[in-house]
XYZ file of C-alpha atoms in Angstrom:
604
model
C 11.885 12.708 -52.321
C 14.274 14.710 -50.184
C 11.573 15.331 -47.572
C 10.661 11.631 -47.437
C 14.309 10.704 -47.015
C 14.727 13.212 -44.193
C 11.625 11.871 -42.436
C 12.905 8.309 -42.660
C 16.269 9.433 -41.340
C 14.623 11.229 -38.435
C 12.533 8.142 -37.616
C 15.659 5.975 -37.578
C 17.393 8.419 -35.236
C 14.398 8.352 -32.870
C 14.380 4.563 -32.899
C 18.050 4.415 -32.009
C 17.992 7.255 -29.469
C 17.247 5.087 -26.441
C 19.880 2.516 -27.372
C 22.490 5.204 -28.010
C 21.804 6.750 -24.605
C 22.051 3.319 -22.993
C 25.413 2.657 -24.639
C 26.655 6.012 -23.352
C 26.095 4.747 -19.774
C 28.822 2.141 -20.376
C 26.940 -0.701 -18.673
C 29.043 -3.244 -20.550
C 31.933 -2.761 -18.111
C 29.856 -4.642 -15.498
C 31.387 -8.101 -15.432
C 28.324 -10.025 -14.136
C 25.618 -10.538 -16.743
C 22.827 -10.533 -14.174
C 23.710 -7.065 -12.871
C 24.415 -5.851 -16.390
C 20.982 -6.914 -17.631
C 19.176 -5.509 -14.587
C 20.981 -2.157 -14.918
C 20.130 -1.832 -18.598
C 16.446 -2.642 -18.101
C 16.283 -0.301 -15.111
C 17.728 2.453 -17.303
C 15.074 1.805 -19.970
C 12.371 1.808 -17.300
C 13.437 5.163 -15.874
C 14.167 6.769 -19.233
C 10.638 5.915 -20.441
C 9.149 7.006 -17.067
C 7.584 3.572 -16.592
C 8.810 3.493 -12.977
C 6.207 6.195 -12.210
C 3.291 4.012 -13.412
C 2.115 1.564 -10.761
C 1.097 -1.935 -11.797
C -2.517 -1.260 -10.750
C -2.624 1.868 -12.919
C -1.278 -0.253 -15.779
C -4.030 -2.855 -15.266
C -6.581 -0.058 -15.215
C -5.216 1.271 -18.514
C -5.570 -2.218 -20.049
C -9.221 -2.277 -19.012
C -9.945 1.273 -20.190
C -8.584 0.475 -23.642
C -10.606 -2.744 -23.950
C -7.664 -5.150 -23.814
C -9.426 -7.318 -21.217
C -11.981 -8.357 -23.848
C -9.403 -9.333 -26.484
C -7.791 -12.722 -26.910
C -4.125 -12.964 -25.951
C -3.165 -13.866 -29.511
C -5.075 -10.953 -31.052
C -2.899 -8.429 -32.854
C -2.982 -4.646 -32.530
C -1.291 -2.237 -34.896
C 1.265 0.390 -33.958
C -1.208 3.277 -34.123
C -3.473 1.664 -31.527
C -0.443 0.856 -29.391
C 0.492 4.530 -29.513
C -3.046 5.437 -28.388
C -2.781 3.068 -25.414
C 0.601 4.499 -24.399
C -0.797 8.024 -24.726
C -3.637 7.230 -22.313
C -1.157 5.744 -19.828
C 1.128 8.770 -19.790
C -1.606 11.416 -19.858
C -3.292 9.740 -16.879
C 0.113 9.685 -15.177
C 0.515 13.446 -15.616
C -2.912 13.965 -14.052
C -1.777 12.081 -10.944
C 1.565 13.868 -10.684
C 1.908 17.350 -9.142
C 2.445 20.225 -11.528
C 6.084 20.538 -10.470
C 6.851 16.929 -11.501
C 5.150 16.726 -14.902
C 6.838 14.532 -17.517
C 7.362 15.066 -21.237
C 4.524 12.906 -22.524
C 5.402 13.009 -26.213
C 9.026 12.085 -25.602
C 8.089 9.220 -23.278
C 5.583 7.851 -25.799
C 8.139 7.991 -28.608
C 10.912 6.260 -26.636
C 8.692 3.479 -25.277
C 6.914 2.912 -28.601
C 10.190 2.546 -30.468
C 11.576 0.214 -27.802
C 8.498 -2.031 -27.900
C 8.465 -2.157 -31.705
C 12.172 -2.983 -31.788
C 11.681 -5.704 -29.164
C 8.492 -7.425 -30.356
C 8.270 -6.500 -34.048
C 11.727 -7.303 -35.307
C 10.328 -8.327 -38.708
C 8.549 -4.970 -39.164
C 5.000 -6.305 -39.554
C 3.625 -3.253 -37.767
C 1.655 -5.383 -35.283
C 2.056 -6.732 -31.753
C 0.048 -9.352 -29.897
C -2.026 -8.349 -26.882
C -0.221 -10.794 -24.619
C 3.257 -9.539 -25.569
C 2.219 -5.960 -24.823
C 0.684 -6.943 -21.474
C 3.707 -9.011 -20.474
C 6.159 -6.245 -21.346
C 4.283 -3.365 -19.682
C 3.397 -5.388 -16.574
C 7.048 -6.383 -16.179
C 8.624 -2.989 -16.828
C 6.179 -0.766 -14.911
C 6.571 0.280 -11.289
C 5.155 -1.438 -8.222
C 5.912 -4.461 -6.068
C 7.149 -7.622 -7.701
C 4.619 -9.745 -5.827
C 1.763 -7.693 -7.313
C 3.208 -8.040 -10.807
C 3.607 -11.799 -10.458
C 0.071 -12.176 -9.175
C -1.262 -10.306 -12.190
C 0.862 -12.415 -14.535
C -0.385 -15.602 -12.858
C -3.980 -14.471 -13.388
C -3.218 -14.249 -17.117
C -1.605 -17.706 -17.417
C -3.921 -19.722 -15.119
C -7.249 -21.417 -15.803
C -10.594 -20.903 -14.078
C -9.671 -23.295 -11.251
C -6.536 -21.355 -10.324
C -4.014 -23.799 -11.821
C -1.200 -22.564 -14.037
C -1.366 -23.581 -17.704
C 2.144 -24.602 -18.778
C 1.556 -23.601 -22.401
C 0.648 -20.063 -21.308
C 3.649 -19.865 -18.981
C 5.840 -20.965 -21.861
C 4.320 -18.170 -23.945
C 5.028 -15.724 -21.124
C 8.685 -16.788 -20.990
C 9.006 -16.324 -24.742
C 7.712 -12.759 -24.490
C 9.449 -11.624 -21.303
C 12.847 -13.028 -22.301
C 12.787 -10.795 -25.365
C 13.568 -7.905 -23.003
C 17.144 -9.061 -22.182
C 17.624 -9.807 -25.868
C 16.564 -6.262 -26.743
C 19.338 -4.858 -24.518
C 21.907 -7.215 -26.113
C 21.921 -9.816 -23.295
C 20.258 -12.601 -25.225
C 23.135 -15.109 -24.945
C 22.886 -15.033 -21.147
C 19.093 -15.004 -20.769
C 17.632 -16.276 -23.990
C 14.618 -18.570 -24.269
C 15.112 -22.329 -24.496
C 12.648 -25.175 -24.787
C 13.645 -26.465 -21.346
C 13.078 -23.176 -19.513
C 9.596 -24.117 -18.321
C 10.596 -27.441 -16.767
C 13.665 -25.927 -15.146
C 11.356 -23.449 -13.411
C 8.543 -25.838 -12.468
C 9.284 -29.544 -12.416
C 5.947 -30.087 -10.596
C 2.771 -31.001 -12.406
C 0.238 -28.745 -10.633
C 1.218 -25.152 -9.901
C -0.977 -22.909 -7.745
C -0.472 -19.240 -6.933
C 1.624 -19.665 -3.773
C 3.910 -22.179 -5.474
C 4.321 -19.842 -8.422
C 5.319 -16.980 -6.107
C 7.630 -19.195 -4.036
C 9.582 -20.274 -7.104
C 9.915 -16.894 -8.808
C 10.662 -15.008 -5.576
C 13.059 -17.608 -4.165
C 16.715 -16.933 -3.446
C 18.022 -17.674 -5.981
C 15.156 -17.518 -8.507
C 15.144 -19.524 -11.752
C 18.227 -18.792 -13.817
C 16.354 -17.444 -16.824
C 14.510 -14.856 -14.665
C 17.211 -14.019 -12.125
C 17.421 -10.452 -13.498
C 13.762 -9.672 -12.656
C 13.963 -9.557 -8.821
C 17.384 -7.913 -9.081
C 15.871 -5.059 -11.117
C 13.396 -4.445 -8.280
C 16.147 -4.572 -5.668
C 18.093 -2.014 -7.683
C 15.089 0.314 -7.592
C 14.783 -0.091 -3.817
C 18.429 0.702 -2.979
C 19.121 3.563 -5.378
C 18.874 6.116 -2.561
C 20.218 3.976 0.317
C 23.218 5.574 2.042
C 26.011 3.601 3.715
C 28.400 5.628 5.929
C 31.290 3.246 5.144
C 34.520 3.748 3.227
C 35.075 1.636 0.113
C 38.227 -0.466 0.485
C 39.202 0.036 -3.179
C 38.210 3.525 -4.362
C 38.420 4.995 -0.834
C 35.089 6.748 -1.223
C 33.897 7.799 2.234
C 30.292 6.812 1.592
C 28.336 4.422 -0.603
C 25.015 4.647 -2.390
C 23.073 1.594 -3.478
C 24.389 -1.875 -2.704
C 27.259 -2.591 -0.302
C 29.343 -5.772 -0.583
C 31.261 -7.271 2.344
C 33.874 -9.957 1.990
C 33.245 -13.103 4.034
C 36.963 -13.934 4.288
C 38.773 -10.578 4.535
C 37.979 -8.838 7.799
C 36.522 -5.368 7.317
C 36.890 -5.437 3.537
C 33.897 -3.724 1.865
C 33.273 -2.561 -1.692
C 30.795 -0.160 -3.216
C 28.582 -1.470 -6.001
C 30.577 0.271 -8.741
C 33.855 -1.384 -7.694
C 32.278 -4.782 -7.123
C 30.427 -4.792 -10.443
C 33.648 -3.965 -12.279
C 35.651 -6.653 -10.467
C 38.063 -4.342 -8.656
C 40.157 -5.846 -5.853
C 43.296 -4.922 -3.909
C 45.411 -6.239 -1.065
C 44.752 -9.767 0.099
C 41.225 -9.702 -1.326
C 40.442 -11.674 -4.487
C 37.459 -11.752 -6.797
C 37.119 -15.428 -5.954
C 36.179 -14.640 -2.346
C 32.556 -14.900 -1.343
C 30.850 -11.515 -0.988
C 27.643 -10.740 0.874
C 25.299 -8.125 -0.566
C 23.770 -5.545 1.810
C 20.897 -3.297 0.851
C 20.764 -1.298 4.103
C 23.034 -0.003 6.861
C 22.812 -1.058 10.493
C 24.881 0.522 13.225
C 26.900 -1.778 15.531
C 24.442 -1.097 18.342
C 21.514 -2.237 16.203
C 23.422 -5.327 15.116
C 24.107 -6.242 18.758
C 20.493 -5.749 19.819
C 19.277 -7.759 16.834
C 21.680 -10.594 17.651
C 20.544 -10.652 21.297
C 16.884 -10.644 20.303
C 17.492 -13.373 17.787
C 19.298 -15.533 20.359
C 16.438 -15.046 22.828
C 13.858 -16.070 20.238
C 12.198 -12.640 19.978
C 12.845 -12.319 16.244
C 11.092 -14.790 13.923
C 13.475 -16.809 11.791
C 12.843 -17.482 8.133
C 10.074 -14.992 7.405
C 8.124 -15.835 4.221
C 9.062 -13.676 1.201
C 5.391 -12.969 0.463
C 1.979 -13.352 2.135
C 0.285 -16.715 1.813
C -2.791 -16.359 -0.368
C -5.841 -18.660 -0.346
C -5.447 -21.663 -2.629
C -8.476 -20.875 -4.727
C -9.042 -19.709 -8.247
C -8.136 -16.085 -8.755
C -10.322 -13.998 -10.952
C -8.486 -12.375 -13.841
C -7.372 -8.999 -12.579
C -8.805 -6.997 -15.437
C -11.028 -4.922 -13.123
C -14.133 -5.204 -15.303
C -16.560 -4.195 -12.549
C -15.049 -0.835 -11.749
C -16.311 2.532 -12.902
C -13.587 4.909 -13.977
C -13.495 8.174 -12.030
C -13.375 11.463 -13.816
C -10.011 13.176 -13.375
C -9.724 15.847 -10.714
C -7.292 18.727 -10.410
C -5.025 16.993 -7.904
C -5.380 13.337 -8.504
C -2.268 12.240 -6.648
C -4.049 9.629 -4.525
C -5.612 8.094 -7.478
C -8.843 1.154 -9.212
C -11.312 -2.805 -7.130
C -10.816 -5.104 -4.337
C -9.554 -8.459 -5.560
C -10.825 -11.658 -4.144
C -7.397 -13.196 -3.773
C -5.540 -9.954 -3.833
C -6.809 -8.385 -7.048
C -7.309 -4.717 -6.214
C -9.981 -2.389 -7.330
C -8.870 0.954 -8.497
C -9.756 5.103 -7.497
C -11.708 5.783 -14.201
C -9.041 7.859 -8.581
C -14.722 6.618 -9.572
C -16.243 8.611 -10.396
C -12.489 11.728 -10.148
C -8.068 10.190 -9.235
C -7.986 8.331 -10.104
C -9.496 9.341 -6.278
C -10.522 8.179 -2.874
C -11.776 4.813 -4.152
C -8.279 3.830 -5.300
C -6.766 4.509 -1.908
C -9.601 2.766 -0.040
C -9.360 -0.352 -2.199
C -5.612 -0.497 -1.817
C -5.933 -0.260 1.928
C -8.527 -3.041 1.896
C -6.264 -5.196 -0.280
C -3.292 -4.602 2.012
C -5.389 -5.348 5.058
C -6.625 -8.592 3.496
C -3.076 -9.618 2.631
C -1.874 -8.822 6.149
C -4.713 -10.840 7.650
C -3.762 -13.781 5.456
C -0.095 -13.450 6.442
C -0.913 -13.182 10.157
C -3.199 -16.178 9.893
C -0.396 -18.204 8.257
C 2.173 -17.175 10.901
C -0.162 -17.868 13.795
C -0.901 -21.307 12.370
C 2.806 -22.120 12.412
C 3.484 -20.751 15.886
C 0.373 -21.943 17.762
C 0.089 -25.454 19.283
C -2.000 -28.110 17.526
C -4.919 -27.568 19.874
C -5.500 -24.082 18.411
C -5.453 -25.091 14.750
C -9.230 -25.416 14.492
C -9.731 -22.006 16.078
C -7.297 -20.369 13.667
C -8.932 -22.092 10.728
C -12.361 -20.827 11.773
C -11.059 -17.297 12.284
C -9.360 -17.312 8.895
C -12.533 -18.622 7.280
C -14.598 -15.851 8.892
C -12.126 -13.250 7.651
C -12.358 -14.584 4.106
C -16.151 -14.577 4.307
C -16.120 -10.985 5.524
C -13.806 -9.976 2.678
C -16.055 -11.727 0.159
C -19.132 -9.938 1.542
C -17.397 -6.566 1.350
C -16.319 -7.308 -2.181
C -19.848 -8.279 -3.294
C -21.249 -5.135 -1.708
C -18.602 -3.051 -3.458
C -19.467 -4.651 -6.795
C -23.174 -3.945 -6.312
C -22.500 -0.303 -5.489
C -20.291 0.150 -8.533
C -22.872 -1.485 -10.808
C -25.575 0.821 -9.426
C -23.343 3.845 -10.044
C -22.771 2.686 -13.610
C -26.510 2.229 -14.149
C -27.309 5.697 -12.799
C -24.617 7.226 -14.975
C -26.046 5.583 -18.107
C -29.535 6.818 -17.226
C -28.186 10.318 -16.719
C -26.390 10.245 -20.064
C -29.527 9.010 -21.830
C -31.646 11.699 -20.150
C -29.199 14.424 -21.191
C -29.189 13.388 -24.852
C -29.675 16.310 -27.326
C -32.721 16.768 -29.565
C -33.295 13.749 -31.845
C -32.013 13.903 -35.372
C -35.523 13.890 -36.798
C -36.285 17.184 -35.110
C -32.995 18.641 -36.211
C -33.828 17.700 -39.809
C -37.180 19.631 -39.741
C -36.427 23.377 -40.159
C -40.129 24.356 -39.992
C -40.527 23.082 -36.457
C -37.332 24.753 -35.357
C -38.442 28.098 -36.861
C -41.814 27.955 -35.098
C -40.113 27.052 -31.842
C -37.803 30.066 -32.161
C -40.826 32.338 -32.826
C -42.576 31.037 -29.741
C -39.517 31.632 -27.629
C -39.206 35.164 -29.065
C -42.864 35.795 -28.206
C -42.233 34.506 -24.707
C -39.341 36.936 -24.270
C -41.535 39.849 -25.418
C -44.265 38.927 -22.940
C -41.739 38.681 -20.164
C -40.496 42.169 -20.988
C -44.114 43.469 -20.980
C -44.710 41.823 -17.656
C -41.646 43.526 -16.221
C -42.855 46.918 -17.510
C -46.325 46.372 -15.978
C -44.802 45.390 -12.686
C -42.802 48.628 -12.723
C -46.014 50.593 -13.487
C -47.784 48.778 -10.664
C -45.035 49.725 -8.257
C -45.213 53.395 -9.295
C -49.007 53.386 -8.859
C -48.660 51.933 -5.405
C -46.261 54.723 -4.521
C -48.804 57.283 -5.725
C -51.517 55.600 -3.700
C -49.282 55.777 -0.657
C -48.857 59.547 -1.174
C -52.603 60.067 -1.563
C -53.244 58.112 1.620
C -50.831 60.326 3.527
C -52.723 63.445 2.328
C -56.067 61.855 3.279
C -54.783 60.921 6.695
C -53.500 64.449 7.344
C -56.897 65.888 6.360
C -58.701 63.494 8.707
C -56.394 64.409 11.561
C -57.121 68.132 11.031
C -60.886 67.530 11.033
C -60.613 65.349 14.135
C -58.641 68.001 15.972
C -61.228 70.653 15.063
C -64.177 68.494 16.132
C -62.372 67.379 19.297
C -62.343 70.988 20.657
C -66.139 70.922 21.448
C -67.134 68.963 24.584
C -70.527 68.014 23.010
C -69.027 66.491 19.867
C -69.547 62.774 19.368
C -67.184 60.207 17.751
C -69.551 59.876 14.819
C -69.821 63.611 14.128
C -69.008 64.459 10.524
C -70.014 62.286 7.570
C -66.522 62.114 6.059
C -64.512 61.771 9.289
C -63.215 58.702 10.988
C -61.001 58.259 14.052
C -57.627 56.670 13.541
C -58.033 54.051 16.291
C -61.225 52.460 14.919
C -59.685 52.421 11.487
C -56.613 50.521 12.704
C -58.585 48.125 14.875
C -61.117 47.208 12.222
C -59.087 47.543 9.041
C -58.197 43.850 8.818
C -61.782 42.717 9.029
C -63.409 45.583 7.171
C -61.341 45.383 3.983
C -63.617 44.527 1.012
C -63.488 40.890 0.030
C -62.855 41.685 -3.629
C -59.647 43.634 -2.934
C -56.724 41.866 -4.689
C -54.232 41.043 -1.988
C -51.280 40.697 -4.352
C -51.692 44.358 -5.336
C -51.225 45.454 -1.722
C -48.257 43.230 -0.915
C -45.292 45.260 0.261
C -47.301 48.551 0.557
C -47.324 50.555 3.751
C -50.126 50.581 6.274
C -51.583 53.819 4.944
C -52.815 52.166 1.755
C -54.328 49.342 3.750
C -56.123 51.854 5.961
C -57.588 53.440 2.841
C -59.833 50.378 2.401
C -61.255 50.516 5.929
C -64.885 51.562 6.641
C -63.927 55.041 7.772
C -62.585 56.110 4.327
C -64.856 58.211 2.130
C -66.786 56.147 -0.412
C -65.751 57.873 -3.625
C -61.943 57.750 -2.967
C -62.096 54.086 -1.914
C -63.975 53.164 -5.068
C -61.407 54.951 -7.220
C -58.600 53.091 -5.518
C -60.405 49.785 -5.907
C -60.991 50.391 -9.595
C -57.326 51.220 -10.124
C -56.184 48.157 -8.191
C -58.637 45.863 -10.030
C -57.468 47.222 -13.354
C -53.840 46.467 -12.503
C -54.777 43.004 -11.237
C -56.751 42.147 -14.390
C -53.899 43.302 -16.582
C -51.386 41.209 -14.652
C -53.677 38.152 -14.718
C -54.155 38.342 -18.469
C -50.417 38.760 -18.975
C -49.615 35.767 -16.767
C -52.187 33.611 -18.597
C -50.722 34.576 -21.955
C -47.210 33.857 -20.703
C -48.276 30.434 -19.413
C -49.927 29.630 -22.706
C -46.682 30.433 -24.522
C -44.717 28.235 -22.101
C -47.158 25.343 -22.613
C -46.880 25.794 -26.354
C -43.115 25.716 -26.210
C -43.143 22.566 -24.087
C -45.631 20.865 -26.389
C -43.503 21.881 -29.359
C -40.364 20.333 -27.841
C -42.309 17.155 -26.974
C -43.600 16.873 -30.507
C -40.141 17.441 -31.886
C -38.843 14.478 -29.883
C -41.705 12.152 -30.916
C -41.518 12.842 -34.552
C -42.485 16.206 -36.020
C -45.820 15.685 -37.796
C -48.121 15.934 -34.741
C -45.960 18.774 -33.348
C -46.597 20.924 -36.438
C -50.381 20.637 -36.052
C -50.312 21.575 -32.345
C -48.058 24.551 -33.015
C -50.497 25.841 -35.645
C -53.333 25.573 -33.112
C -51.391 27.628 -30.585
């Protein structure tokens, strides 16, 4: 009982750990609820290391865990949720360098407890698939436009039109995040939230992005783009003195009063409502996320007055008004992890990317290539939209044709990519089937396995015998070489003795032969029944022993010895081959069943 109580107490402490750490940051002193909510959610994101997981890696994790095949209203228990989070963080550590590894277990525990506290307030132990997708896609890292495009793919129909009921469901789930960090009164869900966001009847992708990325965005989601802006300016340096705290430099946002000349505040002073001198909190302040020197400001103003700088740039690329495929990446093949998988998923038709399981290793080169293709496609679409606005009416048809050709080219590349990935998947399945172990039937027959082991043992013995015979053959060849040297010396002595008489003829002496005729005719005078493999690698003296000039009795002895070695080797090779064939037949019979294999093994 004491142990159970201590475990429950430890679990409660772990559940409250993230919230206690958040309270210690003292975010509640921020007077504006929008900044307060964004700061709290950014803290949760960084504390759980979700800012290191890109949105495309998150989509890939959804696919790898089979969430793309489940209905949005399907429920998953906490244990499966923990498995999904484990795969996300372990894949993240594979992409990170060894010097920047994260504590996987701690990150899993913090995020799991936060998600359960947010979406399972009644302690049912289950979460819906859609709530998990909405939360992770919102809180992970990456660009906001990519997140919104993925969310739109989940709440739109097959024709690319947003379903209001699904968007309402998305608002219900995503607005639980501010409530979880105690900001529910400011950004809670209401029944009129959908119509306040989209009073129109038909919402396509570009309209959806225009509304949610507008300045200002809808009131209920105003904290979402601010959280991304906070992430972008965390390391921005402003070499300006704060007019209140007198800090000589600022990090993050910089706020400049539109009424008080030269009055600027750092983000800490502005968020807390500090003011001094003639400045008042009621004055209008302009937020700056970067620093420009006076020289750059002057050049920008001159360029803007001369019309060199485009005015009113779109906040996002203009995407084709066609149905987007759900970005679940079902056609990709997951790469096996490599050692350094830092660059580590499929090219989307309207922007949906394809990841590098970095195919087949980084999350790897495929990821980077597909991202580059997706960026290039988006840039082409943006350039086509800008050129359409800036060109005269006479060029509209040309731009339309060019844009159409670009889309056709992208579609062709995408189809080719899908075919290649499907072929890779097919080849992988064939390889896995070919490398399957011995069937269970063979494993269940001990008699066949025993006979197979005996055959293999017999094969090993024959191989050892063959090695010993080869060694004997080599020693015999060495002896033959020595005998041929002695024979050659004797012939040279006899030739020198017979060469001293002027009347001696080349054919004088029945057992003598001149060296030159032997060398010139040895290739053609070697007996046809001499085994060539026995003479391979032996010096020329042994070869000369089989020429016509060698005495008959010594040549016959050598031939008999060589034939004996050859016959022994041939019989050994035949026996070894028969054992190999028997072993192969035995393995074949073991795969096909076991009855026929037993008969064939008995024959062998």
